Amino acid sequence: MRHVLDITDLNVKEVDELVATAEDIVRNPAKYAHILAGKKLATLFYEPSTRTRMSFEAAMLELGGSVISCADMSRSSAAKGETLGDTVRVVGNYVDVIAMRHPYEGAAYAAALKSPVPVINAGDGGHCHPTQTLADLLTIHREVGRFDNLTVGLCGDLKYGRTVHSLINAMLRYKNVKFVLISPDELKLPSYVLETLDKAHAKYEEIPDLEKAIVDLDVLYMTRVQKERFDDESEYNRVKDCYVLTAEKMKLAKKECIVLHPLPRVNEIAEEVDDDPRAAYFRQTLNGKLMRMALILKLVTEKDAVYRREETVSGGKCVNKKCITHFEKLAPLYKAEAENGMHKCAYCETLQKLADKK
Ligand code: CP
């Protein structure tokens, strides 16, 4: 039994194997049509979703398995005060694997502490979204044909854009990948992601001007400004239209530069760009279903898999007010390995000085 809470829970070889399985599913769908007959997936979505939830459900059905779900988690016993830990302990008695989305950062880690079956993180607040990254990687593989030697531009909300954090964690494992970080000051990457880039000696530069950055890119990853993560709406209004990709701007890009977006989009890609063959974001959604099929198959059929949770130490409250530890009765835990005297919260990864237990 193992969980996929972050993309780094899958090593590079395993990602390659998932890509190979996804490609095999395209070639031989009949081979997979009944492969998980009798197995069940639960989708626990405490936050809105179209693609992730429906593609998880379609993925399990196309593997011959079944799906149970709660149409609206606010009408589950969570409304009566049931904890996330208790919920997954119960649901884990009914299914073989759980895909879970939650608005609070580190919620997937909290669920995995209690779950008797594999937990797949389908997005935890502004933290990470590993299966979106699997969709992104299959799209890069199919459209560009390599993961090495790429210049990847990440544009928009790099602060709250969980898909950006997971994609960086995945791509920095490949050779000669350069990241171009395109955002206003208010939406720059969180310090724990920058620290990961620095620790890996990854090449990156910050260029706030999209027109300037676009000319060198092999992949342009556009993101929506995540309105739901802002505490102050006026702050959101100030940055919401900071980047809009248009057909005019696409003229500046290389002829083979692909455009990705996890979707949903609001204003950040003009609809006229959809007709550009380099716009790969709708193909990306199909790739998400294929990679979720490959991942579910792996987790449900894997024998002797062990989830290697990093060693942790205890401490005081996490400084991140959006961390799940502020909303559920959970012992604060920190990754044991410190960086410059700072520890990462084991749930949400926010870097901090270890406060005394209170
Ligand atoms: N990309 C993504 O996570 O989309 P949904 O929010 O619709 O699931």
GROMACS .gro file of C-alpha atoms and ligand atoms in nm:
model
  366
    1MET     CA    1   0.000   0.000   0.000
    2ARG     CA    2   0.132   0.339  -0.090
    3HIS     CA    3   0.000   0.690  -0.132
    4VAL     CA    4   0.061   0.955  -0.398
    5LEU     CA    5   0.052   1.285  -0.211
    6ASP     CA    6   0.314   1.464  -0.417
    7ILE     CA    7   0.468   1.384  -0.755
    8THR     CA    8   0.794   1.291  -0.578
    9ASP     CA    9   0.612   0.989  -0.434
   10LEU     CA   10   0.670   0.849  -0.784
   11ASN     CA   11   1.029   0.823  -0.899
   12VAL     CA   12   1.136   0.902  -1.256
   13LYS     CA   13   1.132   0.534  -1.357
   14GLU     CA   14   0.777   0.497  -1.227
   15VAL     CA   15   0.667   0.808  -1.418
   16ASP     CA   16   0.819   0.656  -1.733
   17GLU     CA   17   0.629   0.332  -1.666
   18LEU     CA   18   0.302   0.525  -1.623
   19VAL     CA   19   0.364   0.706  -1.953
   20ALA     CA   20   0.427   0.369  -2.122
   21THR     CA   21   0.107   0.225  -1.972
   22ALA     CA   22  -0.094   0.529  -2.085
   23GLU     CA   23   0.039   0.487  -2.439
   24ASP     CA   24  -0.045   0.117  -2.428
   25ILE     CA   25  -0.401   0.199  -2.314
   26VAL     CA   26  -0.439   0.418  -2.625
   27ARG     CA   27  -0.315   0.134  -2.849
   28ASN     CA   28  -0.499  -0.153  -2.675
   29PRO     CA   29  -0.802  -0.026  -2.482
   30ALA     CA   30  -0.966  -0.372  -2.484
   31LYS     CA   31  -0.673  -0.516  -2.287
   32TYR     CA   32  -0.761  -0.283  -1.996
   33ALA     CA   33  -1.142  -0.279  -2.021
   34HIS     CA   34  -1.203  -0.532  -1.740
   35ILE     CA   35  -0.866  -0.536  -1.568
   36LEU     CA   36  -0.999  -0.388  -1.240
   37ALA     CA   37  -1.336  -0.564  -1.236
   38GLY     CA   38  -1.453  -0.593  -0.874
   39LYS     CA   39  -1.232  -0.304  -0.753
   40LYS     CA   40  -1.368   0.030  -0.633
   41LEU     CA   41  -1.253   0.391  -0.628
   42ALA     CA   42  -1.396   0.660  -0.396
   43THR     CA   43  -1.379   1.023  -0.500
   44LEU     CA   44  -1.387   1.255  -0.198
   45PHE     CA   45  -1.396   1.609  -0.332
   46TYR     CA   46  -1.434   1.881  -0.069
   47GLU     CA   47  -1.371   2.147  -0.336
   48PRO     CA   48  -1.515   2.206  -0.687
   49SER     CA   49  -1.372   2.014  -0.982
   50THR     CA   50  -1.467   1.920  -1.337
   51ARG     CA   51  -1.163   1.753  -1.497
   52THR     CA   52  -0.994   1.583  -1.206
   53ARG     CA   53  -1.300   1.426  -1.054
   54MET     CA   54  -1.467   1.324  -1.380
   55SER     CA   55  -1.145   1.192  -1.530
   56PHE     CA   56  -1.074   0.986  -1.216
   57GLU     CA   57  -1.424   0.841  -1.237
   58ALA     CA   58  -1.403   0.780  -1.613
   59ALA     CA   59  -1.059   0.624  -1.563
   60MET     CA   60  -1.185   0.368  -1.309
   61LEU     CA   61  -1.491   0.285  -1.521
   62GLU     CA   62  -1.274   0.234  -1.831
   63LEU     CA   63  -1.063  -0.012  -1.629
   64GLY     CA   64  -1.377  -0.214  -1.551
   65GLY     CA   65  -1.393  -0.100  -1.186
   66SER     CA   66  -1.666   0.090  -1.002
   67VAL     CA   67  -1.683   0.430  -0.837
   68ILE     CA   68  -1.853   0.553  -0.522
   69SER     CA   69  -1.873   0.919  -0.451
   70CYS     CA   70  -2.045   1.188  -0.251
   71ALA     CA   71  -2.206   1.445  -0.478
   72ASP     CA   72  -2.140   1.724  -0.229
   73MET     CA   73  -1.906   1.673   0.069
   74SER     CA   74  -2.080   1.957   0.255
   75ARG     CA   75  -2.375   1.714   0.279
   76SER     CA   76  -2.158   1.429   0.410
   77SER     CA   77  -2.102   1.371   0.783
   78ALA     CA   78  -1.819   1.625   0.761
   79ALA     CA   79  -2.107   1.873   0.816
   80LYS     CA   80  -2.167   1.707   1.155
   81GLY     CA   81  -1.804   1.752   1.251
   82GLU     CA   82  -1.655   1.420   1.137
   83THR     CA   83  -1.280   1.455   1.090
   84LEU     CA   84  -1.101   1.385   0.766
   85GLY     CA   85  -0.910   1.102   0.938
   86ASP     CA   86  -1.232   0.930   1.050
   87THR     CA   87  -1.388   0.979   0.706
   88VAL     CA   88  -1.104   0.807   0.520
   89ARG     CA   89  -1.089   0.526   0.778
   90VAL     CA   90  -1.455   0.456   0.707
   91VAL     CA   91  -1.449   0.503   0.329
   92GLY     CA   92  -1.131   0.293   0.314
   93ASN     CA   93  -1.344  -0.002   0.433
   94TYR     CA   94  -1.557   0.027   0.120
   95VAL     CA   95  -1.304   0.081  -0.158
   96ASP     CA   96  -0.956  -0.008  -0.284
   97VAL     CA   97  -0.830   0.344  -0.349
   98ILE     CA   98  -0.934   0.702  -0.261
   99ALA     CA   99  -0.886   1.015  -0.475
  100MET     CA  100  -0.927   1.321  -0.256
  101ARG     CA  101  -0.940   1.698  -0.311
  102HIS     CA  102  -0.949   1.941  -0.022
  103PRO     CA  103  -0.922   2.320   0.018
  104TYR     CA  104  -0.661   2.305   0.296
  105GLU     CA  105  -0.291   2.254   0.236
  106GLY     CA  106  -0.158   1.924   0.367
  107ALA     CA  107  -0.503   1.760   0.384
  108ALA     CA  108  -0.387   1.466   0.172
  109TYR     CA  109  -0.101   1.399   0.415
  110ALA     CA  110  -0.349   1.407   0.706
  111ALA     CA  111  -0.578   1.162   0.523
  112ALA     CA  112  -0.290   0.926   0.442
  113LEU     CA  113  -0.197   0.907   0.812
  114LYS     CA  114  -0.528   0.728   0.877
  115SER     CA  115  -0.630   0.563   0.550
  116PRO     CA  116  -0.626   0.182   0.517
  117VAL     CA  117  -0.609   0.215   0.135
  118PRO     CA  118  -0.395   0.425  -0.102
  119VAL     CA  119  -0.477   0.797  -0.104
  120ILE     CA  120  -0.422   0.995  -0.424
  121ASN     CA  121  -0.396   1.370  -0.372
  122ALA     CA  122  -0.629   1.531  -0.627
  123GLY     CA  123  -0.527   1.879  -0.508
  124ASP     CA  124  -0.480   2.014  -0.152
  125GLY     CA  125  -0.537   2.389  -0.138
  126GLY     CA  126  -0.253   2.586  -0.293
  127HIS     CA  127  -0.002   2.312  -0.215
  128CYS     CA  128   0.021   2.047  -0.486
  129HIS     CA  129  -0.168   1.845  -0.748
  130PRO     CA  130   0.040   1.545  -0.857
  131THR     CA  131  -0.205   1.384  -1.098
  132GLN     CA  132  -0.236   1.712  -1.293
  133THR     CA  133   0.140   1.686  -1.329
  134LEU     CA  134   0.102   1.335  -1.470
  135ALA     CA  135  -0.135   1.485  -1.730
  136ASP     CA  136   0.119   1.761  -1.802
  137LEU     CA  137   0.403   1.512  -1.840
  138LEU     CA  138   0.215   1.285  -2.079
  139THR     CA  139   0.125   1.593  -2.285
  140ILE     CA  140   0.490   1.703  -2.302
  141HIS     CA  141   0.590   1.347  -2.392
  142ARG     CA  142   0.332   1.321  -2.671
  143GLU     CA  143   0.372   1.672  -2.809
  144VAL     CA  144   0.743   1.744  -2.763
  145GLY     CA  145   0.887   1.393  -2.732
  146ARG     CA  146   1.132   1.457  -2.446
  147PHE     CA  147   1.159   1.576  -2.086
  148ASP     CA  148   1.528   1.678  -2.104
  149ASN     CA  149   1.673   1.996  -2.258
  150LEU     CA  150   1.363   2.209  -2.224
  151THR     CA  151   1.294   2.570  -2.135
  152VAL     CA  152   0.966   2.575  -1.945
  153GLY     CA  153   0.783   2.902  -1.879
  154LEU     CA  154   0.539   2.908  -1.588
  155CYS     CA  155   0.310   3.208  -1.610
  156GLY     CA  156   0.052   3.363  -1.377
  157ASP     CA  157  -0.027   3.258  -1.022
  158LEU     CA  158   0.290   3.081  -0.910
  159LYS     CA  159   0.206   3.143  -0.544
  160TYR     CA  160  -0.125   2.955  -0.515
  161GLY     CA  161  -0.103   2.754  -0.839
  162ARG     CA  162  -0.061   2.404  -0.695
  163THR     CA  163  -0.013   2.253  -1.041
  164VAL     CA  164   0.294   2.473  -1.089
  165HIS     CA  165   0.451   2.351  -0.764
  166SER     CA  166   0.404   1.986  -0.860
  167LEU     CA  167   0.524   2.039  -1.218
  168ILE     CA  168   0.845   2.203  -1.094
  169ASN     CA  169   0.905   1.912  -0.854
  170ALA     CA  170   0.864   1.671  -1.146
  171MET     CA  171   1.062   1.857  -1.414
  172LEU     CA  172   1.366   1.942  -1.203
  173ARG     CA  173   1.450   1.570  -1.203
  174TYR     CA  174   1.530   1.582  -1.576
  175LYS     CA  175   1.853   1.701  -1.738
  176ASN     CA  176   1.903   2.058  -1.853
  177VAL     CA  177   1.557   2.191  -1.779
  178LYS     CA  178   1.540   2.566  -1.734
  179PHE     CA  179   1.243   2.731  -1.563
  180VAL     CA  180   1.130   3.082  -1.656
  181LEU     CA  181   0.908   3.217  -1.379
  182ILE     CA  182   0.664   3.476  -1.517
  183SER     CA  183   0.454   3.642  -1.247
  184PRO     CA  184   0.392   3.973  -1.071
  185ASP     CA  185   0.569   4.020  -0.736
  186GLU     CA  186   0.251   3.936  -0.543
  187LEU     CA  187   0.224   3.590  -0.707
  188LYS     CA  188   0.581   3.463  -0.692
  189LEU     CA  189   0.662   3.104  -0.597
  190PRO     CA  190   0.641   3.018  -0.226
  191SER     CA  191   0.978   3.000  -0.051
  192TYR     CA  192   0.962   2.622  -0.004
  193VAL     CA  193   0.940   2.571  -0.383
  194LEU     CA  194   1.227   2.818  -0.445
  195GLU     CA  195   1.425   2.632  -0.183
  196THR     CA  196   1.363   2.304  -0.370
  197LEU     CA  197   1.488   2.466  -0.694
  198ASP     CA  198   1.799   2.597  -0.518
  199LYS     CA  199   1.870   2.267  -0.347
  200ALA     CA  200   1.852   2.086  -0.685
  201HIS     CA  201   2.080   2.355  -0.842
  202ALA     CA  202   1.805   2.401  -1.102
  203LYS     CA  203   1.839   2.676  -1.362
  204TYR     CA  204   1.570   2.939  -1.329
  205GLU     CA  205   1.508   3.307  -1.388
  206GLU     CA  206   1.226   3.542  -1.300
  207ILE     CA  207   1.096   3.752  -1.594
  208PRO     CA  208   0.773   3.944  -1.522
  209ASP     CA  209   0.721   4.032  -1.891
  210LEU     CA  210   0.544   3.752  -2.088
  211GLU     CA  211   0.627   3.902  -2.430
  212LYS     CA  212   0.994   3.903  -2.341
  213ALA     CA  213   0.995   3.554  -2.191
  214ILE     CA  214   0.787   3.374  -2.454
  215VAL     CA  215   1.047   3.383  -2.734
  216ASP     CA  216   1.278   3.123  -2.576
  217LEU     CA  217   1.022   2.875  -2.445
  218ASP     CA  218   0.963   2.513  -2.549
  219VAL     CA  219   0.666   2.486  -2.312
  220LEU     CA  220   0.447   2.772  -2.189
  221TYR     CA  221   0.240   2.673  -1.886
  222MET     CA  222  -0.036   2.930  -1.830
  223THR     CA  223  -0.230   2.938  -1.503
  224ARG     CA  224  -0.544   3.100  -1.366
  225VAL     CA  225  -0.511   3.345  -1.078
  226GLN     CA  226  -0.664   3.139  -0.796
  227LYS     CA  227  -0.938   3.371  -0.672
  228GLU     CA  228  -1.052   3.125  -0.405
  229ARG     CA  229  -0.714   3.137  -0.225
  230PHE     CA  230  -0.710   3.516  -0.169
  231ASP     CA  231  -0.809   3.654   0.172
  232ASP     CA  232  -0.861   4.001   0.027
  233GLU     CA  233  -1.071   4.038  -0.292
  234SER     CA  234  -0.921   4.378  -0.378
  235GLU     CA  235  -0.579   4.212  -0.391
  236TYR     CA  236  -0.722   3.954  -0.635
  237ASN     CA  237  -0.878   4.228  -0.850
  238ARG     CA  238  -0.541   4.402  -0.875
  239VAL     CA  239  -0.365   4.098  -1.025
  240LYS     CA  240  -0.643   3.894  -1.189
  241ASP     CA  241  -0.573   4.005  -1.546
  242CYS     CA  242  -0.196   4.035  -1.517
  243TYR     CA  243  -0.137   3.806  -1.817
  244VAL     CA  244  -0.355   3.736  -2.118
  245LEU     CA  245  -0.211   3.513  -2.390
  246THR     CA  246  -0.337   3.626  -2.732
  247ALA     CA  247  -0.280   3.521  -3.094
  248GLU     CA  248  -0.061   3.831  -3.129
  249LYS     CA  249   0.165   3.718  -2.844
  250MET     CA  250   0.179   3.364  -2.987
  251LYS     CA  251   0.347   3.515  -3.297
  252LEU     CA  252   0.650   3.578  -3.074
  253ALA     CA  253   0.675   3.212  -2.964
  254LYS     CA  254   0.876   2.938  -3.134
  255LYS     CA  255   0.681   2.744  -3.393
  256GLU     CA  256   0.715   2.427  -3.181
  257CYS     CA  257   0.640   2.588  -2.840
  258ILE     CA  258   0.339   2.414  -2.685
  259VAL     CA  259   0.091   2.591  -2.460
  260LEU     CA  260  -0.038   2.403  -2.157
  261HIS     CA  261  -0.295   2.507  -1.896
  262PRO     CA  262  -0.441   2.285  -1.622
  263LEU     CA  263  -0.779   2.455  -1.682
  264PRO     CA  264  -1.029   2.594  -1.598
  265ARG     CA  265  -0.927   2.919  -1.766
  266VAL     CA  266  -1.087   3.251  -1.692
  267ASN     CA  267  -0.926   3.530  -1.896
  268GLU     CA  268  -0.564   3.427  -1.922
  269ILE     CA  269  -0.586   3.262  -2.266
  270ALA     CA  270  -0.796   3.434  -2.533
  271GLU     CA  271  -1.023   3.187  -2.713
  272GLU     CA  272  -0.858   3.279  -3.046
  273VAL     CA  273  -0.548   3.087  -2.924
  274ASP     CA  274  -0.750   2.760  -2.915
  275ASP     CA  275  -0.719   2.733  -3.296
  276ASP     CA  276  -0.339   2.747  -3.282
  277PRO     CA  277  -0.203   2.391  -3.324
  278ARG     CA  278   0.043   2.468  -3.043
  279ALA     CA  279  -0.245   2.506  -2.796
  280ALA     CA  280  -0.236   2.166  -2.625
  281TYR     CA  281  -0.458   2.232  -2.322
  282PHE     CA  282  -0.766   2.040  -2.437
  283ARG     CA  283  -0.552   1.743  -2.544
  284GLN     CA  284  -0.397   1.769  -2.197
  285THR     CA  285  -0.736   1.688  -2.037
  286LEU     CA  286  -0.759   1.356  -2.226
  287ASN     CA  287  -0.404   1.278  -2.120
  288GLY     CA  288  -0.513   1.334  -1.759
  289LYS     CA  289  -0.765   1.053  -1.785
  290LEU     CA  290  -0.505   0.819  -1.942
  291MET     CA  291  -0.248   0.886  -1.670
  292ARG     CA  292  -0.509   0.847  -1.395
  293MET     CA  293  -0.599   0.508  -1.548
  294ALA     CA  294  -0.232   0.410  -1.538
  295LEU     CA  295  -0.191   0.535  -1.180
  296ILE     CA  296  -0.506   0.368  -1.041
  297LEU     CA  297  -0.400   0.042  -1.206
  298LYS     CA  298  -0.055   0.066  -1.050
  299LEU     CA  299  -0.177   0.145  -0.699
  300VAL     CA  300  -0.453  -0.114  -0.691
  301THR     CA  301  -0.247  -0.400  -0.832
  302GLU     CA  302   0.095  -0.323  -0.686
  303LYS     CA  303   0.215  -0.600  -0.455
  304ASP     CA  304   0.432  -0.528  -0.151
  305ALA     CA  305   0.437  -0.152  -0.210
  306VAL     CA  306   0.551   0.045   0.092
  307TYR     CA  307   0.487   0.413   0.150
  308ARG     CA  308   0.809   0.565   0.280
  309ARG     CA  309   0.701   0.854   0.492
  310GLU     CA  310   0.986   1.092   0.564
  311GLU     CA  311   1.109   1.101   0.922
  312THR     CA  312   0.934   1.373   1.124
  313VAL     CA  313   0.978   1.562   1.450
  314SER     CA  314   0.711   1.734   1.654
  315GLY     CA  315   0.685   2.108   1.719
  316GLY     CA  316   0.444   2.398   1.770
  317LYS     CA  317   0.168   2.522   1.537
  318CYS     CA  318   0.247   2.562   1.166
  319VAL     CA  319   0.282   2.928   1.061
  320ASN     CA  320   0.070   2.867   0.747
  321LYS     CA  321  -0.287   2.956   0.840
  322LYS     CA  322  -0.414   2.752   0.543
  323CYS     CA  323  -0.249   2.433   0.673
  324ILE     CA  324  -0.492   2.153   0.761
  325THR     CA  325  -0.344   2.143   1.113
  326HIS     CA  326  -0.535   2.465   1.191
  327PHE     CA  327  -0.870   2.309   1.101
  328GLU     CA  328  -0.850   1.954   1.240
  329LYS     CA  329  -0.714   1.815   1.565
  330LEU     CA  330  -0.376   1.701   1.431
  331ALA     CA  331  -0.036   1.691   1.594
  332PRO     CA  332   0.194   1.939   1.415
  333LEU     CA  333   0.476   1.744   1.248
  334TYR     CA  334   0.787   1.869   1.069
  335LYS     CA  335   1.030   1.699   0.832
  336ALA     CA  336   1.327   1.602   1.045
  337GLU     CA  337   1.587   1.730   0.799
  338ALA     CA  338   1.642   2.106   0.847
  339GLU     CA  339   1.766   2.357   0.584
  340ASN     CA  340   1.949   2.662   0.722
  341GLY     CA  341   1.776   2.612   1.056
  342MET     CA  342   1.431   2.595   0.891
  343HIS     CA  343   1.199   2.294   0.890
  344LYS     CA  344   0.922   2.206   0.647
  345CYS     CA  345   0.576   2.133   0.786
  346ALA     CA  346   0.517   1.763   0.705
  347TYR     CA  347   0.161   1.845   0.595
  348CYS     CA  348   0.188   2.165   0.386
  349GLU     CA  349   0.570   2.201   0.344
  350THR     CA  350   0.576   2.564   0.461
  351LEU     CA  351   0.929   2.646   0.575
  352GLN     CA  352   0.960   2.780   0.926
  353LYS     CA  353   1.168   2.793   1.240
  354LEU     CA  354   1.055   2.513   1.462
  355ALA     CA  355   0.838   2.671   1.731
  356ASP     CA  356   0.809   2.504   2.069
  357LYS     CA  357   0.506   2.286   2.124
  358LYS     CA  358   0.218   2.481   2.278
  359CP      N1  359  -0.704   2.097  -1.362
  359CP      C1  360  -0.795   2.076  -1.265
  359CP      O1  361  -0.760   2.038  -1.151
  359CP      O2  362  -0.923   2.100  -1.302
  359CP      P1  363  -1.052   2.080  -1.210
  359CP      O3  364  -1.041   2.179  -1.097
  359CP      O4  365  -1.170   2.102  -1.298
  359CP      O5  366  -1.047   1.939  -1.154
   0.00000   0.00000   0.00000
